[in-house]
Amino acid sequence: MNSKYFHSPKFQLYMLPFLGGALYALGFPTKPEIHFFLFPIIGIAFLIHAWGIIQRPLQETRLRVQILSTLLFCFSYTLV
């Protein structure tokens, strides 16, 4: 797979929070399934990384994109 895809702004702004929410949810042992205690930390780190990306290039639409990234994080947390 092309590594430029992972460095694209759309991937970092939208997919990282989505994956982060899923990892965050998988870190809590609610069922007798496999859980990993570092998943919540990694999930929050993905969300904070996306917020850091928002601060630099997108000054005019920063709040709207940050809200969308947060909603994607919450949506994937709810799905898992």
PDB file of N, CA, C and O in Angstrom:
ATOM      1  N   MET A   1       0.846  -1.180   0.000  1.00  0.00           N
ATOM      2  CA  MET A   1       0.000   0.000   0.000  1.00  0.00           C
ATOM      3  C   MET A   1       0.890   1.241   0.000  1.00  0.00           C
ATOM      4  O   MET A   1       1.957   1.252   0.575  1.00  0.00           O
ATOM      5  N   ASN A   2       0.418   2.264  -0.612  1.00  0.00           N
ATOM      6  CA  ASN A   2       1.180   3.502  -0.727  1.00  0.00           C
ATOM      7  C   ASN A   2       1.228   4.224   0.621  1.00  0.00           C
ATOM      8  O   ASN A   2       0.201   4.477   1.236  1.00  0.00           O
ATOM      9  N   SER A   3       2.432   4.578   1.066  1.00  0.00           N
ATOM     10  CA  SER A   3       2.561   5.233   2.364  1.00  0.00           C
ATOM     11  C   SER A   3       2.090   6.680   2.335  1.00  0.00           C
ATOM     12  O   SER A   3       1.846   7.265   3.380  1.00  0.00           O
ATOM     13  N   LYS A   4       1.956   7.269   1.153  1.00  0.00           N
ATOM     14  CA  LYS A   4       1.452   8.635   1.051  1.00  0.00           C
ATOM     15  C   LYS A   4      -0.012   8.724   1.487  1.00  0.00           C
ATOM     16  O   LYS A   4      -0.470   9.764   1.909  1.00  0.00           O
ATOM     17  N   TYR A   5      -0.716   7.610   1.372  1.00  0.00           N
ATOM     18  CA  TYR A   5      -2.120   7.589   1.781  1.00  0.00           C
ATOM     19  C   TYR A   5      -2.260   7.862   3.280  1.00  0.00           C
ATOM     20  O   TYR A   5      -3.145   8.590   3.708  1.00  0.00           O
ATOM     21  N   PHE A   6      -1.369   7.306   4.071  1.00  0.00           N
ATOM     22  CA  PHE A   6      -1.439   7.478   5.514  1.00  0.00           C
ATOM     23  C   PHE A   6      -1.023   8.871   5.964  1.00  0.00           C
ATOM     24  O   PHE A   6      -1.330   9.285   7.066  1.00  0.00           O
ATOM     25  N   HIS A   7      -0.310   9.584   5.108  1.00  0.00           N
ATOM     26  CA  HIS A   7       0.106  10.940   5.435  1.00  0.00           C
ATOM     27  C   HIS A   7      -0.839  11.990   4.870  1.00  0.00           C
ATOM     28  O   HIS A   7      -0.618  13.185   5.055  1.00  0.00           O
ATOM     29  N   SER A   8      -1.891  11.566   4.194  1.00  0.00           N
ATOM     30  CA  SER A   8      -2.838  12.527   3.634  1.00  0.00           C
ATOM     31  C   SER A   8      -3.650  13.165   4.759  1.00  0.00           C
ATOM     32  O   SER A   8      -3.946  12.529   5.775  1.00  0.00           O
ATOM     33  N   PRO A   9      -4.007  14.436   4.615  1.00  0.00           N
ATOM     34  CA  PRO A   9      -4.766  15.117   5.678  1.00  0.00           C
ATOM     35  C   PRO A   9      -6.127  14.489   5.953  1.00  0.00           C
ATOM     36  O   PRO A   9      -6.550  14.432   7.094  1.00  0.00           O
ATOM     37  N   LYS A  10      -6.806  14.009   4.916  1.00  0.00           N
ATOM     38  CA  LYS A  10      -8.130  13.418   5.146  1.00  0.00           C
ATOM     39  C   LYS A  10      -8.035  12.148   5.980  1.00  0.00           C
ATOM     40  O   LYS A  10      -8.889  11.901   6.825  1.00  0.00           O
ATOM     41  N   PHE A  11      -7.009  11.347   5.753  1.00  0.00           N
ATOM     42  CA  PHE A  11      -6.842  10.141   6.562  1.00  0.00           C
ATOM     43  C   PHE A  11      -6.568  10.516   8.005  1.00  0.00           C
ATOM     44  O   PHE A  11      -7.156   9.952   8.931  1.00  0.00           O
ATOM     45  N   GLN A  12      -5.682  11.475   8.218  1.00  0.00           N
ATOM     46  CA  GLN A  12      -5.317  11.849   9.574  1.00  0.00           C
ATOM     47  C   GLN A  12      -6.431  12.592  10.285  1.00  0.00           C
ATOM     48  O   GLN A  12      -6.551  12.506  11.504  1.00  0.00           O
ATOM     49  N   LEU A  13      -7.259  13.319   9.575  1.00  0.00           N
ATOM     50  CA  LEU A  13      -8.331  14.072  10.216  1.00  0.00           C
ATOM     51  C   LEU A  13      -9.569  13.230  10.506  1.00  0.00           C
ATOM     52  O   LEU A  13     -10.294  13.514  11.463  1.00  0.00           O
ATOM     53  N   TYR A  14      -9.830  12.233   9.667  1.00  0.00           N
ATOM     54  CA  TYR A  14     -11.086  11.506   9.809  1.00  0.00           C
ATOM     55  C   TYR A  14     -10.907  10.034  10.180  1.00  0.00           C
ATOM     56  O   TYR A  14     -11.654   9.511  11.006  1.00  0.00           O
ATOM     57  N   MET A  15      -9.946   9.346   9.608  1.00  0.00           N
ATOM     58  CA  MET A  15      -9.795   7.920   9.888  1.00  0.00           C
ATOM     59  C   MET A  15      -9.083   7.655  11.207  1.00  0.00           C
ATOM     60  O   MET A  15      -9.421   6.694  11.896  1.00  0.00           O
ATOM     61  N   LEU A  16      -8.115   8.481  11.567  1.00  0.00           N
ATOM     62  CA  LEU A  16      -7.434   8.263  12.850  1.00  0.00           C
ATOM     63  C   LEU A  16      -8.387   8.408  14.034  1.00  0.00           C
ATOM     64  O   LEU A  16      -8.371   7.558  14.932  1.00  0.00           O
ATOM     65  N   PRO A  17      -9.247   9.437  14.089  1.00  0.00           N
ATOM     66  CA  PRO A  17     -10.210   9.466  15.192  1.00  0.00           C
ATOM     67  C   PRO A  17     -11.186   8.286  15.159  1.00  0.00           C
ATOM     68  O   PRO A  17     -11.568   7.768  16.204  1.00  0.00           O
ATOM     69  N   PHE A  18     -11.573   7.857  13.957  1.00  0.00           N
ATOM     70  CA  PHE A  18     -12.486   6.713  13.852  1.00  0.00           C
ATOM     71  C   PHE A  18     -11.819   5.449  14.398  1.00  0.00           C
ATOM     72  O   PHE A  18     -12.411   4.726  15.199  1.00  0.00           O
ATOM     73  N   LEU A  19     -10.586   5.195  13.994  1.00  0.00           N
ATOM     74  CA  LEU A  19      -9.851   4.050  14.516  1.00  0.00           C
ATOM     75  C   LEU A  19      -9.559   4.209  16.003  1.00  0.00           C
ATOM     76  O   LEU A  19      -9.574   3.234  16.758  1.00  0.00           O
ATOM     77  N   GLY A  20      -9.295   5.437  16.421  1.00  0.00           N
ATOM     78  CA  GLY A  20      -9.030   5.699  17.826  1.00  0.00           C
ATOM     79  C   GLY A  20     -10.220   5.385  18.713  1.00  0.00           C
ATOM     80  O   GLY A  20     -10.068   4.845  19.811  1.00  0.00           O
ATOM     81  N   GLY A  21     -11.409   5.721  18.252  1.00  0.00           N
ATOM     82  CA  GLY A  21     -12.614   5.402  19.024  1.00  0.00           C
ATOM     83  C   GLY A  21     -12.827   3.909  19.161  1.00  0.00           C
ATOM     84  O   GLY A  21     -13.227   3.416  20.218  1.00  0.00           O
ATOM     85  N   ALA A  22     -12.539   3.179  18.097  1.00  0.00           N
ATOM     86  CA  ALA A  22     -12.672   1.721  18.159  1.00  0.00           C
ATOM     87  C   ALA A  22     -11.638   1.125  19.115  1.00  0.00           C
ATOM     88  O   ALA A  22     -11.960   0.240  19.919  1.00  0.00           O
ATOM     89  N   LEU A  23     -10.403   1.614  19.047  1.00  0.00           N
ATOM     90  CA  LEU A  23      -9.376   1.127  19.966  1.00  0.00           C
ATOM     91  C   LEU A  23      -9.712   1.480  21.407  1.00  0.00           C
ATOM     92  O   LEU A  23      -9.483   0.683  22.320  1.00  0.00           O
ATOM     93  N   TYR A  24     -10.234   2.673  21.603  1.00  0.00           N
ATOM     94  CA  TYR A  24     -10.611   3.106  22.953  1.00  0.00           C
ATOM     95  C   TYR A  24     -11.654   2.159  23.548  1.00  0.00           C
ATOM     96  O   TYR A  24     -11.558   1.750  24.698  1.00  0.00           O
ATOM     97  N   ALA A  25     -12.634   1.795  22.750  1.00  0.00           N
ATOM     98  CA  ALA A  25     -13.685   0.902  23.245  1.00  0.00           C
ATOM     99  C   ALA A  25     -13.168  -0.510  23.480  1.00  0.00           C
ATOM    100  O   ALA A  25     -13.622  -1.189  24.411  1.00  0.00           O
ATOM    101  N   LEU A  26     -12.238  -0.965  22.667  1.00  0.00           N
ATOM    102  CA  LEU A  26     -11.724  -2.327  22.821  1.00  0.00           C
ATOM    103  C   LEU A  26     -10.826  -2.489  24.041  1.00  0.00           C
ATOM    104  O   LEU A  26     -10.524  -3.607  24.435  1.00  0.00           O
ATOM    105  N   GLY A  27     -10.422  -1.401  24.651  1.00  0.00           N
ATOM    106  CA  GLY A  27      -9.546  -1.488  25.809  1.00  0.00           C
ATOM    107  C   GLY A  27     -10.240  -1.774  27.116  1.00  0.00           C
ATOM    108  O   GLY A  27      -9.585  -2.027  28.123  1.00  0.00           O
ATOM    109  N   PHE A  28     -11.557  -1.747  27.131  1.00  0.00           N
ATOM    110  CA  PHE A  28     -12.290  -1.963  28.375  1.00  0.00           C
ATOM    111  C   PHE A  28     -12.909  -3.349  28.381  1.00  0.00           C
ATOM    112  O   PHE A  28     -13.623  -3.723  27.456  1.00  0.00           O
ATOM    113  N   PRO A  29     -12.691  -4.136  29.432  1.00  0.00           N
ATOM    114  CA  PRO A  29     -13.181  -5.517  29.467  1.00  0.00           C
ATOM    115  C   PRO A  29     -14.654  -5.595  29.880  1.00  0.00           C
ATOM    116  O   PRO A  29     -14.977  -5.771  31.039  1.00  0.00           O
ATOM    117  N   THR A  30     -15.541  -5.439  28.928  1.00  0.00           N
ATOM    118  CA  THR A  30     -16.965  -5.546  29.238  1.00  0.00           C
ATOM    119  C   THR A  30     -17.491  -6.951  29.002  1.00  0.00           C
ATOM    120  O   THR A  30     -18.516  -7.316  29.534  1.00  0.00           O
ATOM    121  N   LYS A  31     -16.813  -7.715  28.190  1.00  0.00           N
ATOM    122  CA  LYS A  31     -17.195  -9.088  27.889  1.00  0.00           C
ATOM    123  C   LYS A  31     -15.967  -9.966  28.106  1.00  0.00           C
ATOM    124  O   LYS A  31     -14.860  -9.472  28.216  1.00  0.00           O
ATOM    125  N   PRO A  32     -16.140 -11.260  28.136  1.00  0.00           N
ATOM    126  CA  PRO A  32     -14.960 -12.135  28.307  1.00  0.00           C
ATOM    127  C   PRO A  32     -14.155 -12.277  27.015  1.00  0.00           C
ATOM    128  O   PRO A  32     -13.747 -13.355  26.639  1.00  0.00           O
ATOM    129  N   GLU A  33     -13.969 -11.169  26.314  1.00  0.00           N
ATOM    130  CA  GLU A  33     -13.174 -11.173  25.095  1.00  0.00           C
ATOM    131  C   GLU A  33     -11.792 -10.600  25.392  1.00  0.00           C
ATOM    132  O   GLU A  33     -11.510 -10.140  26.487  1.00  0.00           O
ATOM    133  N   ILE A  34     -10.966 -10.622  24.389  1.00  0.00           N
ATOM    134  CA  ILE A  34      -9.609 -10.106  24.548  1.00  0.00           C
ATOM    135  C   ILE A  34      -9.652  -8.584  24.647  1.00  0.00           C
ATOM    136  O   ILE A  34     -10.339  -7.929  23.873  1.00  0.00           O
ATOM    137  N   HIS A  35      -8.940  -8.047  25.604  1.00  0.00           N
ATOM    138  CA  HIS A  35      -8.792  -6.603  25.711  1.00  0.00           C
ATOM    139  C   HIS A  35      -7.333  -6.299  26.020  1.00  0.00           C
ATOM    140  O   HIS A  35      -6.609  -7.135  26.558  1.00  0.00           O
ATOM    141  N   PHE A  36      -6.904  -5.137  25.650  1.00  0.00           N
ATOM    142  CA  PHE A  36      -5.523  -4.733  25.845  1.00  0.00           C
ATOM    143  C   PHE A  36      -5.549  -3.388  26.547  1.00  0.00           C
ATOM    144  O   PHE A  36      -6.168  -2.438  26.056  1.00  0.00           O
ATOM    145  N   PHE A  37      -4.906  -3.271  27.672  1.00  0.00           N
ATOM    146  CA  PHE A  37      -5.059  -2.093  28.515  1.00  0.00           C
ATOM    147  C   PHE A  37      -4.458  -0.826  27.911  1.00  0.00           C
ATOM    148  O   PHE A  37      -4.781   0.270  28.371  1.00  0.00           O
ATOM    149  N   LEU A  38      -3.621  -0.933  26.891  1.00  0.00           N
ATOM    150  CA  LEU A  38      -3.063   0.265  26.263  1.00  0.00           C
ATOM    151  C   LEU A  38      -3.923   0.805  25.113  1.00  0.00           C
ATOM    152  O   LEU A  38      -3.647   1.877  24.597  1.00  0.00           O
ATOM    153  N   PHE A  39      -4.946   0.059  24.700  1.00  0.00           N
ATOM    154  CA  PHE A  39      -5.797   0.523  23.608  1.00  0.00           C
ATOM    155  C   PHE A  39      -6.460   1.869  23.892  1.00  0.00           C
ATOM    156  O   PHE A  39      -6.521   2.719  23.000  1.00  0.00           O
ATOM    157  N   PRO A  40      -6.983   2.136  25.093  1.00  0.00           N
ATOM    158  CA  PRO A  40      -7.565   3.459  25.334  1.00  0.00           C
ATOM    159  C   PRO A  40      -6.545   4.594  25.199  1.00  0.00           C
ATOM    160  O   PRO A  40      -6.868   5.662  24.679  1.00  0.00           O
ATOM    161  N   ILE A  41      -5.325   4.353  25.631  1.00  0.00           N
ATOM    162  CA  ILE A  41      -4.296   5.388  25.517  1.00  0.00           C
ATOM    163  C   ILE A  41      -3.961   5.645  24.054  1.00  0.00           C
ATOM    164  O   ILE A  41      -3.836   6.796  23.623  1.00  0.00           O
ATOM    165  N   ILE A  42      -3.852   4.582  23.267  1.00  0.00           N
ATOM    166  CA  ILE A  42      -3.569   4.733  21.843  1.00  0.00           C
ATOM    167  C   ILE A  42      -4.727   5.428  21.138  1.00  0.00           C
ATOM    168  O   ILE A  42      -4.517   6.283  20.276  1.00  0.00           O
ATOM    169  N   GLY A  43      -5.963   5.078  21.498  1.00  0.00           N
ATOM    170  CA  GLY A  43      -7.134   5.704  20.884  1.00  0.00           C
ATOM    171  C   GLY A  43      -7.208   7.193  21.153  1.00  0.00           C
ATOM    172  O   GLY A  43      -7.462   7.999  20.251  1.00  0.00           O
ATOM    173  N   ILE A  44      -6.977   7.591  22.384  1.00  0.00           N
ATOM    174  CA  ILE A  44      -6.963   9.017  22.728  1.00  0.00           C
ATOM    175  C   ILE A  44      -5.804   9.718  22.026  1.00  0.00           C
ATOM    176  O   ILE A  44      -5.943  10.865  21.575  1.00  0.00           O
ATOM    177  N   ALA A  45      -4.667   9.044  21.893  1.00  0.00           N
ATOM    178  CA  ALA A  45      -3.526   9.643  21.190  1.00  0.00           C
ATOM    179  C   ALA A  45      -3.856   9.901  19.727  1.00  0.00           C
ATOM    180  O   ALA A  45      -3.467  10.939  19.171  1.00  0.00           O
ATOM    181  N   PHE A  46      -4.609   8.996  19.093  1.00  0.00           N
ATOM    182  CA  PHE A  46      -5.035   9.225  17.712  1.00  0.00           C
ATOM    183  C   PHE A  46      -5.928  10.455  17.614  1.00  0.00           C
ATOM    184  O   PHE A  46      -5.798  11.258  16.690  1.00  0.00           O
ATOM    185  N   LEU A  47      -6.843  10.605  18.553  1.00  0.00           N
ATOM    186  CA  LEU A  47      -7.738  11.760  18.536  1.00  0.00           C
ATOM    187  C   LEU A  47      -6.965  13.055  18.764  1.00  0.00           C
ATOM    188  O   LEU A  47      -7.168  14.041  18.044  1.00  0.00           O
ATOM    189  N   ILE A  48      -6.078  13.061  19.715  1.00  0.00           N
ATOM    190  CA  ILE A  48      -5.293  14.267  19.992  1.00  0.00           C
ATOM    191  C   ILE A  48      -4.361  14.587  18.826  1.00  0.00           C
ATOM    192  O   ILE A  48      -4.157  15.761  18.499  1.00  0.00           O
ATOM    193  N   HIS A  49      -3.839  13.567  18.171  1.00  0.00           N
ATOM    194  CA  HIS A  49      -3.007  13.800  16.990  1.00  0.00           C
ATOM    195  C   HIS A  49      -3.820  14.467  15.885  1.00  0.00           C
ATOM    196  O   HIS A  49      -3.332  15.384  15.217  1.00  0.00           O
ATOM    197  N   ALA A  50      -5.049  14.015  15.691  1.00  0.00           N
ATOM    198  CA  ALA A  50      -5.905  14.645  14.680  1.00  0.00           C
ATOM    199  C   ALA A  50      -6.201  16.094  15.054  1.00  0.00           C
ATOM    200  O   ALA A  50      -6.219  16.963  14.183  1.00  0.00           O
ATOM    201  N   TRP A  51      -6.413  16.379  16.319  1.00  0.00           N
ATOM    202  CA  TRP A  51      -6.638  17.765  16.736  1.00  0.00           C
ATOM    203  C   TRP A  51      -5.398  18.617  16.495  1.00  0.00           C
ATOM    204  O   TRP A  51      -5.510  19.783  16.141  1.00  0.00           O
ATOM    205  N   GLY A  52      -4.219  18.049  16.666  1.00  0.00           N
ATOM    206  CA  GLY A  52      -2.982  18.782  16.394  1.00  0.00           C
ATOM    207  C   GLY A  52      -2.813  19.096  14.923  1.00  0.00           C
ATOM    208  O   GLY A  52      -2.309  20.152  14.551  1.00  0.00           O
ATOM    209  N   ILE A  53      -3.248  18.177  14.061  1.00  0.00           N
ATOM    210  CA  ILE A  53      -3.198  18.412  12.617  1.00  0.00           C
ATOM    211  C   ILE A  53      -4.143  19.552  12.259  1.00  0.00           C
ATOM    212  O   ILE A  53      -3.853  20.374  11.397  1.00  0.00           O
ATOM    213  N   ILE A  54      -5.270  19.629  12.933  1.00  0.00           N
ATOM    214  CA  ILE A  54      -6.258  20.670  12.642  1.00  0.00           C
ATOM    215  C   ILE A  54      -5.696  22.048  12.954  1.00  0.00           C
ATOM    216  O   ILE A  54      -5.973  23.008  12.246  1.00  0.00           O
ATOM    217  N   GLN A  55      -4.897  22.173  13.970  1.00  0.00           N
ATOM    218  CA  GLN A  55      -4.387  23.480  14.392  1.00  0.00           C
ATOM    219  C   GLN A  55      -3.528  24.138  13.323  1.00  0.00           C
ATOM    220  O   GLN A  55      -3.527  25.337  13.195  1.00  0.00           O
ATOM    221  N   ARG A  56      -2.798  23.362  12.557  1.00  0.00           N
ATOM    222  CA  ARG A  56      -1.843  23.947  11.620  1.00  0.00           C
ATOM    223  C   ARG A  56      -2.449  24.426  10.313  1.00  0.00           C
ATOM    224  O   ARG A  56      -2.491  25.614  10.068  1.00  0.00           O
ATOM    225  N   PRO A  57      -2.955  23.547   9.424  1.00  0.00           N
ATOM    226  CA  PRO A  57      -3.286  24.045   8.090  1.00  0.00           C
ATOM    227  C   PRO A  57      -4.680  24.627   7.918  1.00  0.00           C
ATOM    228  O   PRO A  57      -4.913  25.377   6.995  1.00  0.00           O
ATOM    229  N   LEU A  58      -5.612  24.299   8.771  1.00  0.00           N
ATOM    230  CA  LEU A  58      -7.008  24.669   8.528  1.00  0.00           C
ATOM    231  C   LEU A  58      -7.502  25.681   9.554  1.00  0.00           C
ATOM    232  O   LEU A  58      -8.320  25.362  10.402  1.00  0.00           O
ATOM    233  N   GLN A  59      -7.060  26.886   9.480  1.00  0.00           N
ATOM    234  CA  GLN A  59      -7.426  27.884  10.483  1.00  0.00           C
ATOM    235  C   GLN A  59      -8.892  28.309  10.372  1.00  0.00           C
ATOM    236  O   GLN A  59      -9.555  28.524  11.365  1.00  0.00           O
ATOM    237  N   GLU A  60      -9.421  28.427   9.155  1.00  0.00           N
ATOM    238  CA  GLU A  60     -10.770  28.965   9.008  1.00  0.00           C
ATOM    239  C   GLU A  60     -11.871  27.958   9.332  1.00  0.00           C
ATOM    240  O   GLU A  60     -12.939  28.332   9.787  1.00  0.00           O
ATOM    241  N   THR A  61     -11.625  26.675   9.126  1.00  0.00           N
ATOM    242  CA  THR A  61     -12.652  25.668   9.396  1.00  0.00           C
ATOM    243  C   THR A  61     -12.245  24.764  10.552  1.00  0.00           C
ATOM    244  O   THR A  61     -12.685  23.630  10.635  1.00  0.00           O
ATOM    245  N   ARG A  62     -11.419  25.246  11.427  1.00  0.00           N
ATOM    246  CA  ARG A  62     -10.847  24.423  12.482  1.00  0.00           C
ATOM    247  C   ARG A  62     -11.913  23.828  13.406  1.00  0.00           C
ATOM    248  O   ARG A  62     -11.892  22.647  13.705  1.00  0.00           O
ATOM    249  N   LEU A  63     -12.854  24.643  13.863  1.00  0.00           N
ATOM    250  CA  LEU A  63     -13.850  24.154  14.817  1.00  0.00           C
ATOM    251  C   LEU A  63     -14.762  23.104  14.188  1.00  0.00           C
ATOM    252  O   LEU A  63     -15.048  22.076  14.799  1.00  0.00           O
ATOM    253  N   ARG A  64     -15.177  23.338  12.952  1.00  0.00           N
ATOM    254  CA  ARG A  64     -16.072  22.395  12.288  1.00  0.00           C
ATOM    255  C   ARG A  64     -15.390  21.045  12.073  1.00  0.00           C
ATOM    256  O   ARG A  64     -15.980  19.990  12.328  1.00  0.00           O
ATOM    257  N   VAL A  65     -14.142  21.056  11.656  1.00  0.00           N
ATOM    258  CA  VAL A  65     -13.407  19.816  11.430  1.00  0.00           C
ATOM    259  C   VAL A  65     -13.112  19.119  12.752  1.00  0.00           C
ATOM    260  O   VAL A  65     -13.161  17.896  12.846  1.00  0.00           O
ATOM    261  N   GLN A  66     -12.829  19.880  13.794  1.00  0.00           N
ATOM    262  CA  GLN A  66     -12.565  19.285  15.101  1.00  0.00           C
ATOM    263  C   GLN A  66     -13.826  18.622  15.658  1.00  0.00           C
ATOM    264  O   GLN A  66     -13.753  17.532  16.228  1.00  0.00           O
ATOM    265  N   ILE A  67     -14.965  19.243  15.456  1.00  0.00           N
ATOM    266  CA  ILE A  67     -16.223  18.635  15.908  1.00  0.00           C
ATOM    267  C   ILE A  67     -16.500  17.361  15.119  1.00  0.00           C
ATOM    268  O   ILE A  67     -16.907  16.345  15.689  1.00  0.00           O
ATOM    269  N   LEU A  68     -16.253  17.387  13.814  1.00  0.00           N
ATOM    270  CA  LEU A  68     -16.472  16.193  13.001  1.00  0.00           C
ATOM    271  C   LEU A  68     -15.528  15.065  13.410  1.00  0.00           C
ATOM    272  O   LEU A  68     -15.944  13.905  13.498  1.00  0.00           O
ATOM    273  N   SER A  69     -14.273  15.383  13.688  1.00  0.00           N
ATOM    274  CA  SER A  69     -13.329  14.361  14.145  1.00  0.00           C
ATOM    275  C   SER A  69     -13.770  13.758  15.478  1.00  0.00           C
ATOM    276  O   SER A  69     -13.691  12.547  15.677  1.00  0.00           O
ATOM    277  N   THR A  70     -14.254  14.593  16.372  1.00  0.00           N
ATOM    278  CA  THR A  70     -14.725  14.108  17.667  1.00  0.00           C
ATOM    279  C   THR A  70     -15.964  13.248  17.512  1.00  0.00           C
ATOM    280  O   THR A  70     -16.108  12.218  18.185  1.00  0.00           O
ATOM    281  N   LEU A  71     -16.860  13.621  16.619  1.00  0.00           N
ATOM    282  CA  LEU A  71     -18.058  12.814  16.381  1.00  0.00           C
ATOM    283  C   LEU A  71     -17.703  11.464  15.763  1.00  0.00           C
ATOM    284  O   LEU A  71     -18.327  10.447  16.092  1.00  0.00           O
ATOM    285  N   LEU A  72     -16.718  11.429  14.892  1.00  0.00           N
ATOM    286  CA  LEU A  72     -16.278  10.151  14.334  1.00  0.00           C
ATOM    287  C   LEU A  72     -15.671   9.258  15.411  1.00  0.00           C
ATOM    288  O   LEU A  72     -15.875   8.043  15.412  1.00  0.00           O
ATOM    289  N   PHE A  73     -14.919   9.858  16.333  1.00  0.00           N
ATOM    290  CA  PHE A  73     -14.378   9.107  17.465  1.00  0.00           C
ATOM    291  C   PHE A  73     -15.517   8.506  18.287  1.00  0.00           C
ATOM    292  O   PHE A  73     -15.509   7.315  18.622  1.00  0.00           O
ATOM    293  N   CYS A  74     -16.521   9.316  18.602  1.00  0.00           N
ATOM    294  CA  CYS A  74     -17.663   8.848  19.408  1.00  0.00           C
ATOM    295  C   CYS A  74     -18.490   7.812  18.662  1.00  0.00           C
ATOM    296  O   CYS A  74     -18.980   6.856  19.265  1.00  0.00           O
ATOM    297  N   PHE A  75     -18.642   7.997  17.362  1.00  0.00           N
ATOM    298  CA  PHE A  75     -19.425   7.062  16.557  1.00  0.00           C
ATOM    299  C   PHE A  75     -18.787   5.676  16.545  1.00  0.00           C
ATOM    300  O   PHE A  75     -19.472   4.663  16.737  1.00  0.00           O
ATOM    301  N   SER A  76     -17.476   5.630  16.315  1.00  0.00           N
ATOM    302  CA  SER A  76     -16.830   4.320  16.286  1.00  0.00           C
ATOM    303  C   SER A  76     -16.790   3.685  17.682  1.00  0.00           C
ATOM    304  O   SER A  76     -16.865   2.480  17.824  1.00  0.00           O
ATOM    305  N   TYR A  77     -16.694   4.517  18.720  1.00  0.00           N
ATOM    306  CA  TYR A  77     -16.764   3.988  20.087  1.00  0.00           C
ATOM    307  C   TYR A  77     -18.127   3.338  20.331  1.00  0.00           C
ATOM    308  O   TYR A  77     -18.225   2.273  20.944  1.00  0.00           O
ATOM    309  N   THR A  78     -19.161   3.956  19.817  1.00  0.00           N
ATOM    310  CA  THR A  78     -20.514   3.427  19.994  1.00  0.00           C
ATOM    311  C   THR A  78     -20.716   2.150  19.173  1.00  0.00           C
ATOM    312  O   THR A  78     -21.420   1.237  19.625  1.00  0.00           O
ATOM    313  N   LEU A  79     -20.123   2.072  18.005  1.00  0.00           N
ATOM    314  CA  LEU A  79     -20.274   0.875  17.167  1.00  0.00           C
ATOM    315  C   LEU A  79     -19.634  -0.359  17.789  1.00  0.00           C
ATOM    316  O   LEU A  79     -20.158  -1.458  17.672  1.00  0.00           O
ATOM    317  N   VAL A  80     -18.522  -0.146  18.462  1.00  0.00           N
ATOM    318  CA  VAL A  80     -17.815  -1.301  19.034  1.00  0.00           C
ATOM    319  C   VAL A  80     -18.479  -1.656  20.335  1.00  0.00           C
ATOM    320  O   VAL A  80     -18.781  -2.703  20.695  1.00  0.00           O
TER     321      VAL A  80
END
